[in-house]
Short mmCIF file of C-alpha atoms and ligand atoms in Angstrom, two decimals:
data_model
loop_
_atom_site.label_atom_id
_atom_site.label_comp_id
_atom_site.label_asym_id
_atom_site.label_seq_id
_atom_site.Cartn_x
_atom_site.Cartn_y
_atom_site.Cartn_z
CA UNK T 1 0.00 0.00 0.00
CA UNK T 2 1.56 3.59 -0.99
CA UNK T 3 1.10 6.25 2.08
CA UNK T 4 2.68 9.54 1.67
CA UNK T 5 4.61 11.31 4.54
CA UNK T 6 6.02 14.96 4.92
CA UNK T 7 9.76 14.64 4.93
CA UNK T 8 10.65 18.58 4.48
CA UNK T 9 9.35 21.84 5.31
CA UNK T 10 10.72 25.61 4.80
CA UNK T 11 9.79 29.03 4.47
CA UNK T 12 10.09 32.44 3.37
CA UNK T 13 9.24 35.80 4.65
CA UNK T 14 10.48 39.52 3.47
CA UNK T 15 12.98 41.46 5.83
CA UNK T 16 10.85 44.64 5.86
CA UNK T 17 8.82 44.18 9.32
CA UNK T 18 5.51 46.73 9.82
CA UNK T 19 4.50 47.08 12.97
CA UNK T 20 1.28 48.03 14.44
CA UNK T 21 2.57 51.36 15.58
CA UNK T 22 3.91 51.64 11.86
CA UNK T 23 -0.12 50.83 10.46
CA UNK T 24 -0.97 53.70 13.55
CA UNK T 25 0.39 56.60 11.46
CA UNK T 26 -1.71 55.38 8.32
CA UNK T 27 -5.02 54.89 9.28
CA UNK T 28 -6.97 55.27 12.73
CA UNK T 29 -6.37 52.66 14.31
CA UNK T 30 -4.08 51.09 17.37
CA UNK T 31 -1.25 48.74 18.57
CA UNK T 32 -4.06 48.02 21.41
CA UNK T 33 -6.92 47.48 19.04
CA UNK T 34 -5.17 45.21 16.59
CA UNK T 35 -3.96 43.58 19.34
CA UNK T 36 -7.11 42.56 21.51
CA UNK T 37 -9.00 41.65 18.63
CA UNK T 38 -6.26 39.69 16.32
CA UNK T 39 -3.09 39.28 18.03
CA UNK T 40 -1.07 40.38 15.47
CA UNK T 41 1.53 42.71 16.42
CA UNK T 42 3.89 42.93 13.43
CA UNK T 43 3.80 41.64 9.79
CA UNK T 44 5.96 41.47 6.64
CA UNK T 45 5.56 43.25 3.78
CA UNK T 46 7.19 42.30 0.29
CA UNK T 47 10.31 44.36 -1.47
CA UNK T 48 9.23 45.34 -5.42
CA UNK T 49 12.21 44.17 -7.34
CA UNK T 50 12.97 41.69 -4.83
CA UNK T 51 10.30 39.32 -3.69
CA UNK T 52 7.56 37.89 -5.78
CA UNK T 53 4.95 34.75 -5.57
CA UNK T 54 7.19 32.81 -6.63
CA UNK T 55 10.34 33.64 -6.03
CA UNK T 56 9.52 33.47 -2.26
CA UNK T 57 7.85 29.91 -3.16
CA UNK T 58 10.93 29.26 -4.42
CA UNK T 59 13.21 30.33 -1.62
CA UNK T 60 10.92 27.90 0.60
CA UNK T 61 10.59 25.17 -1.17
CA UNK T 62 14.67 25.20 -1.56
CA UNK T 63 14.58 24.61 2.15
CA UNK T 64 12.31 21.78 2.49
CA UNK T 65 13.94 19.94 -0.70
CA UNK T 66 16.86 19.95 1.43
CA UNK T 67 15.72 19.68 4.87
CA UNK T 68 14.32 16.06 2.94
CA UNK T 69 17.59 15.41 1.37
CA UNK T 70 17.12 15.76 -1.92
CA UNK T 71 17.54 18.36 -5.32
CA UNK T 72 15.19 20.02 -7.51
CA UNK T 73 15.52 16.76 -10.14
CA UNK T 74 13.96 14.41 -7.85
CA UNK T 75 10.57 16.35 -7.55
CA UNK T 76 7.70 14.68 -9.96
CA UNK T 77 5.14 17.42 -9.38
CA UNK T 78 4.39 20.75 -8.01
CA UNK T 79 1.32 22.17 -6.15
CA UNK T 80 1.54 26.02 -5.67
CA UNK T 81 -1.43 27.41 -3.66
CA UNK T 82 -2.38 30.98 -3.65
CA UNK T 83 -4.62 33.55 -3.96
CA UNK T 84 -2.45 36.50 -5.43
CA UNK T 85 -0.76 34.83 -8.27
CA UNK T 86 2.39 36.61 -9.67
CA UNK T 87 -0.08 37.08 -12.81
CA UNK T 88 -3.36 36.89 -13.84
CA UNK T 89 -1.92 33.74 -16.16
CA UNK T 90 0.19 31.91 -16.26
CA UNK T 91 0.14 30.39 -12.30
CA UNK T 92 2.73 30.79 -9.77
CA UNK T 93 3.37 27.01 -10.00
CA UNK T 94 5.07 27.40 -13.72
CA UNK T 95 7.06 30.14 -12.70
CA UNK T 96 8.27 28.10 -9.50
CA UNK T 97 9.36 25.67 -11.81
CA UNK T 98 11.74 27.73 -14.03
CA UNK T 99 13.26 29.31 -10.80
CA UNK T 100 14.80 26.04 -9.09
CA UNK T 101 16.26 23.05 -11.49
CA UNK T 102 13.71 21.12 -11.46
CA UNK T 103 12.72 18.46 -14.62
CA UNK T 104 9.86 19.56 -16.96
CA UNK T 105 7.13 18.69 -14.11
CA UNK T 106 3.58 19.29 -14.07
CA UNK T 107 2.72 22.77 -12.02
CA UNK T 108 -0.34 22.85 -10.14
CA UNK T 109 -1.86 26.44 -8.93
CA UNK T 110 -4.80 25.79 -5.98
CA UNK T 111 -6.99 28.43 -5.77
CA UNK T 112 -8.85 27.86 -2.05
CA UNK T 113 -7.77 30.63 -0.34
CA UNK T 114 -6.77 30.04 3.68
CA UNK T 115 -7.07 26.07 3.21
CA UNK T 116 -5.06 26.30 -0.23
CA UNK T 117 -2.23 24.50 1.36
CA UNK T 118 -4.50 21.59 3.10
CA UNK T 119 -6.22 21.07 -0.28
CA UNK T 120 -2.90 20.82 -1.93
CA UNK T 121 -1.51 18.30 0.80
CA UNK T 122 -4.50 16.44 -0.04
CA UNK T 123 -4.04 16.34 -3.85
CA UNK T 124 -0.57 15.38 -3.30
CA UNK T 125 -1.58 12.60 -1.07
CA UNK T 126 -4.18 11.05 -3.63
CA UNK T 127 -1.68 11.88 -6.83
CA UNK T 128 1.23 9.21 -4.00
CA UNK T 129 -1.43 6.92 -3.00
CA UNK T 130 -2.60 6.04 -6.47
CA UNK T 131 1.39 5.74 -7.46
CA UNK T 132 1.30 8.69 -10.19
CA UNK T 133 4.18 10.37 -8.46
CA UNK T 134 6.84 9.94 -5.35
CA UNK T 135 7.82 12.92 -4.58
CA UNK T 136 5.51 16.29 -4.19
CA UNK T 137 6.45 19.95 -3.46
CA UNK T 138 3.32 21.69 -2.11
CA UNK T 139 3.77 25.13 -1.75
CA UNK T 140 1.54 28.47 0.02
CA UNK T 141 3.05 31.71 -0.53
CA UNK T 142 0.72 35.14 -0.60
CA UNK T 143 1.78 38.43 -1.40
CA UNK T 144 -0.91 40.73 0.15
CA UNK T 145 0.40 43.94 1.26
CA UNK T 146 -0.38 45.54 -2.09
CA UNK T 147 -3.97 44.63 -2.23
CA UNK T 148 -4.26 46.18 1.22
CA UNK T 149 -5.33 49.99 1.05
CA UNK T 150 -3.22 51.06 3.84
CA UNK T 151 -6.00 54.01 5.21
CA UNK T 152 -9.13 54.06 7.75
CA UNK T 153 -11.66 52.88 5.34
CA UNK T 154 -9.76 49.75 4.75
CA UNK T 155 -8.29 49.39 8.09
CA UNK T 156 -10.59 46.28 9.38
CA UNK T 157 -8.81 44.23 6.62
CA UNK T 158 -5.43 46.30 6.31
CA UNK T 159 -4.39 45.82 9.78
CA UNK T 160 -4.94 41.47 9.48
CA UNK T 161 -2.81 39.96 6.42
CA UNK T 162 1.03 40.17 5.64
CA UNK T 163 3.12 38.46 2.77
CA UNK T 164 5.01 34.70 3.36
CA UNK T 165 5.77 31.71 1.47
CA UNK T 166 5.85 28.26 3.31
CA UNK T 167 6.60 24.75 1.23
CA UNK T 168 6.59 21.10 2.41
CA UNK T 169 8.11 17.86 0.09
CA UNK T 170 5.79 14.91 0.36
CA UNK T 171 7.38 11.80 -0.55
CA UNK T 172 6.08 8.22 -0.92
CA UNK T 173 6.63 5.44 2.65
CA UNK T 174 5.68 2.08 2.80
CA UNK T 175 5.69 2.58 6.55
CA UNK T 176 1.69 3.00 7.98
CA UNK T 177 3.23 4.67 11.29
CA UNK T 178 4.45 7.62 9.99
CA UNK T 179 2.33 9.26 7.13
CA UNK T 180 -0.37 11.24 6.36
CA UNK T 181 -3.70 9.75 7.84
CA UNK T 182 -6.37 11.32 6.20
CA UNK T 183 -7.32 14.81 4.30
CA UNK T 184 -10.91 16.31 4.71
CA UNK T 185 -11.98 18.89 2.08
CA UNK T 186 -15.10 21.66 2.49
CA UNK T 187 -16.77 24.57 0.53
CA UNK T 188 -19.81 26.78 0.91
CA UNK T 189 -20.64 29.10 -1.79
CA UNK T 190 -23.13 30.30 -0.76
CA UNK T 191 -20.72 32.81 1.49
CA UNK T 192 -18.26 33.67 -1.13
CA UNK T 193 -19.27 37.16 -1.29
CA UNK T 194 -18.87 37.99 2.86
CA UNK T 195 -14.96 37.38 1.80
CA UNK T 196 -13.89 38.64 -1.34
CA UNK T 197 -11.84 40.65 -4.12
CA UNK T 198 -14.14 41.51 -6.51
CA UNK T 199 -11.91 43.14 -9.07
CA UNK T 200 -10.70 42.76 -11.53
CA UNK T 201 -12.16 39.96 -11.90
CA UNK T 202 -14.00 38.28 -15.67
CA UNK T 203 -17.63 39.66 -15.04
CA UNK T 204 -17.79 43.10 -16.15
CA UNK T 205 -16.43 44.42 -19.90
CA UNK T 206 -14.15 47.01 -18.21
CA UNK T 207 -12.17 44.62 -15.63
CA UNK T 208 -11.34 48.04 -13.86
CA UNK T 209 -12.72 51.45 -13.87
CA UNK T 210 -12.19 54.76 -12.07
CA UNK T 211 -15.82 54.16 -10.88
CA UNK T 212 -14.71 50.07 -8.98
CA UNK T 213 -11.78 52.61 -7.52
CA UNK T 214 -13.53 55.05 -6.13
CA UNK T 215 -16.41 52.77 -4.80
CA UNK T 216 -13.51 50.63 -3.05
CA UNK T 217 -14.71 47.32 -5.13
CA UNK T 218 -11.05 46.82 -6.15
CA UNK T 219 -10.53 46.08 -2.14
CA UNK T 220 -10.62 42.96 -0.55
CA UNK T 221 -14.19 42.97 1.51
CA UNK T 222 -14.99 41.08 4.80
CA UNK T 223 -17.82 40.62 7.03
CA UNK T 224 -15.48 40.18 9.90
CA UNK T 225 -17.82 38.54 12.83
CA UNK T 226 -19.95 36.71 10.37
CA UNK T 227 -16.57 35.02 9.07
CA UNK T 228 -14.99 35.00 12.86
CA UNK T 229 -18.20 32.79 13.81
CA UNK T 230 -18.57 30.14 10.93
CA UNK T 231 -14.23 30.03 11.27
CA UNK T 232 -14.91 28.88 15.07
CA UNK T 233 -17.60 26.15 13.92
CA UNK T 234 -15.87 25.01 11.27
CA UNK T 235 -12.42 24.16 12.45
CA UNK T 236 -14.29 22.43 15.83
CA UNK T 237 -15.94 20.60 12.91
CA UNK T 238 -13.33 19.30 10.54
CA UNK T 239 -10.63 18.76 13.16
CA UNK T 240 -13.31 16.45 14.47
CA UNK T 241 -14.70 15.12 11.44
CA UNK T 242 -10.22 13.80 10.84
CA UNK T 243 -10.51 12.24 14.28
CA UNK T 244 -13.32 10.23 14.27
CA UNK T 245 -12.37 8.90 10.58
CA UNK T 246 -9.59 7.43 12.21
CA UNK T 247 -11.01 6.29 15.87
CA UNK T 248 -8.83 9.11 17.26
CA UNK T 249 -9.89 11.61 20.37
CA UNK T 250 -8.93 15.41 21.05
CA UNK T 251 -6.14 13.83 23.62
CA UNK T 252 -4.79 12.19 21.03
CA UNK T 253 -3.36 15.72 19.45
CA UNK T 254 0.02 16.62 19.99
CA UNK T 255 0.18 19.59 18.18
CA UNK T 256 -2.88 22.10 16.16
CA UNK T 257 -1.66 23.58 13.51
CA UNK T 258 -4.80 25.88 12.95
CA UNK T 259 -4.49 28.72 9.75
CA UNK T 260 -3.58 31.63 11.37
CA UNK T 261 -6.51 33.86 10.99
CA UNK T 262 -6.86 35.37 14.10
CA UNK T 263 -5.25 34.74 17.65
CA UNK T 264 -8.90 34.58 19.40
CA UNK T 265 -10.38 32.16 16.52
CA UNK T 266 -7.78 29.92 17.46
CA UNK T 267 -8.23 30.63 21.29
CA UNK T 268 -11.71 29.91 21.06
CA UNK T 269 -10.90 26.22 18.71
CA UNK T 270 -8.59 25.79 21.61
CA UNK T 271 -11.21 25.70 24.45
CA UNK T 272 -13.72 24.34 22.45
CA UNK T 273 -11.69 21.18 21.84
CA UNK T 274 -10.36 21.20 25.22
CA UNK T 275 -6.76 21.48 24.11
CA UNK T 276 -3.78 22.53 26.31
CA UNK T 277 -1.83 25.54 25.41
CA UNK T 278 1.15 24.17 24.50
CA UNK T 279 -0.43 21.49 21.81
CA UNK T 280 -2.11 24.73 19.33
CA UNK T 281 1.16 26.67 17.90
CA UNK T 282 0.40 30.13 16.77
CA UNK T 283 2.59 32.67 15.29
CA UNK T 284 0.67 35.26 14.28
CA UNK T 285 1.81 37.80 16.51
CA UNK T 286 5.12 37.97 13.81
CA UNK T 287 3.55 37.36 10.46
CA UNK T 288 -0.44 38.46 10.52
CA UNK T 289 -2.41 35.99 8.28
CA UNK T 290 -0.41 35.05 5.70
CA UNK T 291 -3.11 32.72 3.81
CA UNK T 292 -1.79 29.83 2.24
CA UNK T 293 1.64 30.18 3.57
CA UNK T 294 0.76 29.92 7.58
CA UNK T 295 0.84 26.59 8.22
CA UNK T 296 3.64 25.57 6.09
CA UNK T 297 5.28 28.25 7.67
CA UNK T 298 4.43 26.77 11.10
CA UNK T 299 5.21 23.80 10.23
CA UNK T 300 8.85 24.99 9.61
CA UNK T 301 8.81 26.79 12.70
CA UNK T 302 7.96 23.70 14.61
CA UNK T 303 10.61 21.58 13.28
CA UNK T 304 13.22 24.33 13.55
CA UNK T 305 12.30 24.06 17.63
CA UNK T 306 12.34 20.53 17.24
CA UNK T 307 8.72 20.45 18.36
CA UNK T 308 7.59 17.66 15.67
CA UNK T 309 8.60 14.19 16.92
CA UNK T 310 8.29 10.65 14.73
CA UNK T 311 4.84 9.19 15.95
CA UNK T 312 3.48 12.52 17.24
CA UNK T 313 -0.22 13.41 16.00
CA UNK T 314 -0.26 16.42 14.26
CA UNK T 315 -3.54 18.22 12.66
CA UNK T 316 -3.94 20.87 10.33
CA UNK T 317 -6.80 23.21 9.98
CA UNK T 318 -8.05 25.89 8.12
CA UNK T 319 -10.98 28.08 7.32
CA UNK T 320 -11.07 30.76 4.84
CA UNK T 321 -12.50 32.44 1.70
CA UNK T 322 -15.40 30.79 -0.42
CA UNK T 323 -16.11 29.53 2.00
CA UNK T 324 -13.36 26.70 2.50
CA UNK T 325 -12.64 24.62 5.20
CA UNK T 326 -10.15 21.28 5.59
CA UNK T 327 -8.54 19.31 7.66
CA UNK T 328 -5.38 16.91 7.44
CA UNK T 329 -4.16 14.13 10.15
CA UNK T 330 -0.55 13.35 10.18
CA UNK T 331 1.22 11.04 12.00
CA UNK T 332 4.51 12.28 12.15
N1 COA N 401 -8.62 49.71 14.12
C1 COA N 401 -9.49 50.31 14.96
N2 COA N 401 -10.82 50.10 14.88
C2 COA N 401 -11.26 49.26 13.93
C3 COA N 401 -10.39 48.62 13.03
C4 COA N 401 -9.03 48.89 13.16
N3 COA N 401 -8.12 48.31 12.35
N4 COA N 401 -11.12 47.84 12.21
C5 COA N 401 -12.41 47.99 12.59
N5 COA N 401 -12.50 48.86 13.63
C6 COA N 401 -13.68 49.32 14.34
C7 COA N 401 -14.94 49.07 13.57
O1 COA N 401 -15.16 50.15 12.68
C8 COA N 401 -15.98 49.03 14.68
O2 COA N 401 -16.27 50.35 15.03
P1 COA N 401 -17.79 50.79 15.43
O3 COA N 401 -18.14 49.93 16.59
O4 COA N 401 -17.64 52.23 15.75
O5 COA N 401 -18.60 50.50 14.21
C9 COA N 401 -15.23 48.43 15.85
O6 COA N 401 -13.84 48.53 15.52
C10 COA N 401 -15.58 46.97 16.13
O7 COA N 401 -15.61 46.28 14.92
P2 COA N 401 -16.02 44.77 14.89
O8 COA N 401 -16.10 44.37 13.46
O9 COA N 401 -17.21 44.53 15.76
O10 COA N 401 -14.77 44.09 15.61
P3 COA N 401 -14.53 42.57 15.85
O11 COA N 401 -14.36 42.34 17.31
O12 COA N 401 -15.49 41.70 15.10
O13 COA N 401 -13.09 42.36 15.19
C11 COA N 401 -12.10 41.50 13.19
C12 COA N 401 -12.93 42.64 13.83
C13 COA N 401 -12.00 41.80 11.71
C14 COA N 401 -10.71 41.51 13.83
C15 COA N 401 -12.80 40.17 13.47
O14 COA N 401 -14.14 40.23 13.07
C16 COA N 401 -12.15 39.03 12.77
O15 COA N 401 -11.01 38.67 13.03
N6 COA N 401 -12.86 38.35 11.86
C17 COA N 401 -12.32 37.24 11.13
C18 COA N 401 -11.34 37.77 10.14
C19 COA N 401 -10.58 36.67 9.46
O16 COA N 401 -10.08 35.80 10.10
N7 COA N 401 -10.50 36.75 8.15
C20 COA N 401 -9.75 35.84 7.39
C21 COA N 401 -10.35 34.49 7.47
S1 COA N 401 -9.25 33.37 6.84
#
């Protein structure tokens, strides 16, 4: 029987470092607002001639190719999640490819938002349990900054997301013990307009107009509590929903890794589950929500402080845009 197992994980983020004092002389808001109701109190923010998409996937994915021993040749396929693409087309996954030496692989762009990197664990999962490939580079990276309008009417979204690139390898095992249990997918679209960038987008002639800009449609939108409430319902949900498919209980977790949305949505998963502190890693307070790249970038974290052992149970969760929710159980 092929199981798949994560045998690397890096990351990426850009040197310049805002901090919530820095957002204070922009718009009206804070360091003691944005820090009661998100946690965050610092973020990075992307260099224009420097960092990109991909090059930051890049930079990551370097890292966990050789944190698992091995080059840019031996990787069959690559899954690049993200929801602001170095271009409107081609995806971020082709340009990953020509950055590193990799072969003439199949590139993959995932477009779920927050749980862009647990839906691309998953594919890769299926693509090594059917025997289609061995080896798997799934990669989240988000450059956000620039979509933010950095001013008071924008300043419930501005103050939440920062840029970031995290990347895991995910190789074939025979071994059962050590591997990637199960992956559990979720959308609702009924709610993708409560999170959104509108434009430009396909649906009107004029992609962008003067008018979109001055209505602030060319702005990411969020109804913040109504998201806040469904995030807290549905990570309880699918980080239950992985444990009962495999006859597992919330004492069984060693270590959440839930998306880092927001420090109290993943306070309140916490409690709700009944988990001790020290088995839910959060990092927000450095990065903000970095979409697809925070919990490959957690992950990294938590290996760097040796804080992933071999047998340990370790979940994934995420909630985000579309709505999309998922879950992954790994037995590390
Ligand atoms: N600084 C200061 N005040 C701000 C602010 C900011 N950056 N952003 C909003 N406010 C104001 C609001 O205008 C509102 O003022 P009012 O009461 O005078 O109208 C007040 O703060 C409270 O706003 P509210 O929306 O009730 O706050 P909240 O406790 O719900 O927190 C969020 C707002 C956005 C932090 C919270 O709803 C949230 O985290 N939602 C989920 C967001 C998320 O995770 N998105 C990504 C999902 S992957």
């Amino acid at each position: 029987m092929n199981f798949s197992r994560i045998t690397g994980v890096g990351f990426y983020v850009p040197e310049t470092v805002v901090t919530n004092h820095d957002l204070e002389k922009l718009m009206d808001t804070s360091d003691a607002w944005i820090t009661e109701r998100s946690g965050i109190k610092e973020r990075r923010f992307f260099t224009e001639g420097k960092d990109t998409v991909s090059n930051m996937g890049a930079r990551a994915a370097q890292m966990a190719i050789e944190r698992a021993g091995l080059t840019p040749q031996d990787i069959d396929f690559i899954i690049f999640a993200t929801l602001s693409p170095d271009y409107n087309f081609p995806g971020s996954g082709v340009l990953l490819q020509r950055e590193l030496p990799f072969r003439e692989i199949g590139a993959l762009d995932v477009r779920a938002q927050c749980s862009g990197f647990i839906y691309g664990v998953s594919i890769a999962d299926q693509f090594i349990k059917s025997g289609m490939y061995k080896r798997i580079l799934v990669v989240g990276a988000e450059i956000q900054s620039n979509i933010l309008e950095l001013s008071t009417r924008n300043r419930d979204f501005a103050v939440l997301f920062g840029d970031g690139a995290g990347a895991v390898v995910i190789e074939k095992t025979d071994n059962p013990d050590r591997r990637i249990l199960s992956t559990h997918l979720h959308s609702e679209g009924k709610y993708a307009e409560d999170l959104i960038l509108e434009h430009p987008g396909s649906r009107l002639k004029d992609r962008m107009s003067t008018k979109i800009v001055e209505e602030g449609r060319h702005l990411p939108f969020m109804k913040g509590s109504a998201v806040f409430k469904h995030a807290v319902t549905r990570f309880s949900e699918v980080i239950d929903e992985a444990l009962q498919a495999n006859n597992l209980q919330t004492t069984d977790i060693d270590m959440l890794v839930p998306h880092q949305a927001n420090l109290r949505i993943s306070e309140a998963v916490r409690q709700k589950m009944g988990l001790p502190e020290d088995k839910v890693y959060n990092n927000i307070q450095k990065y903000g929500n970095t979409t697809a790249a925070t919990i490959p970038i957690c992950l990294s974290e938590l290996w760097e402080q040796n804080r992933l052992k071999e047998g340990d149970l370790v979940c994934l969760a995420a909630f985000g845009s579309g709505f999309t929710w998922a879950s992954a159980l790994i037995r590390w």
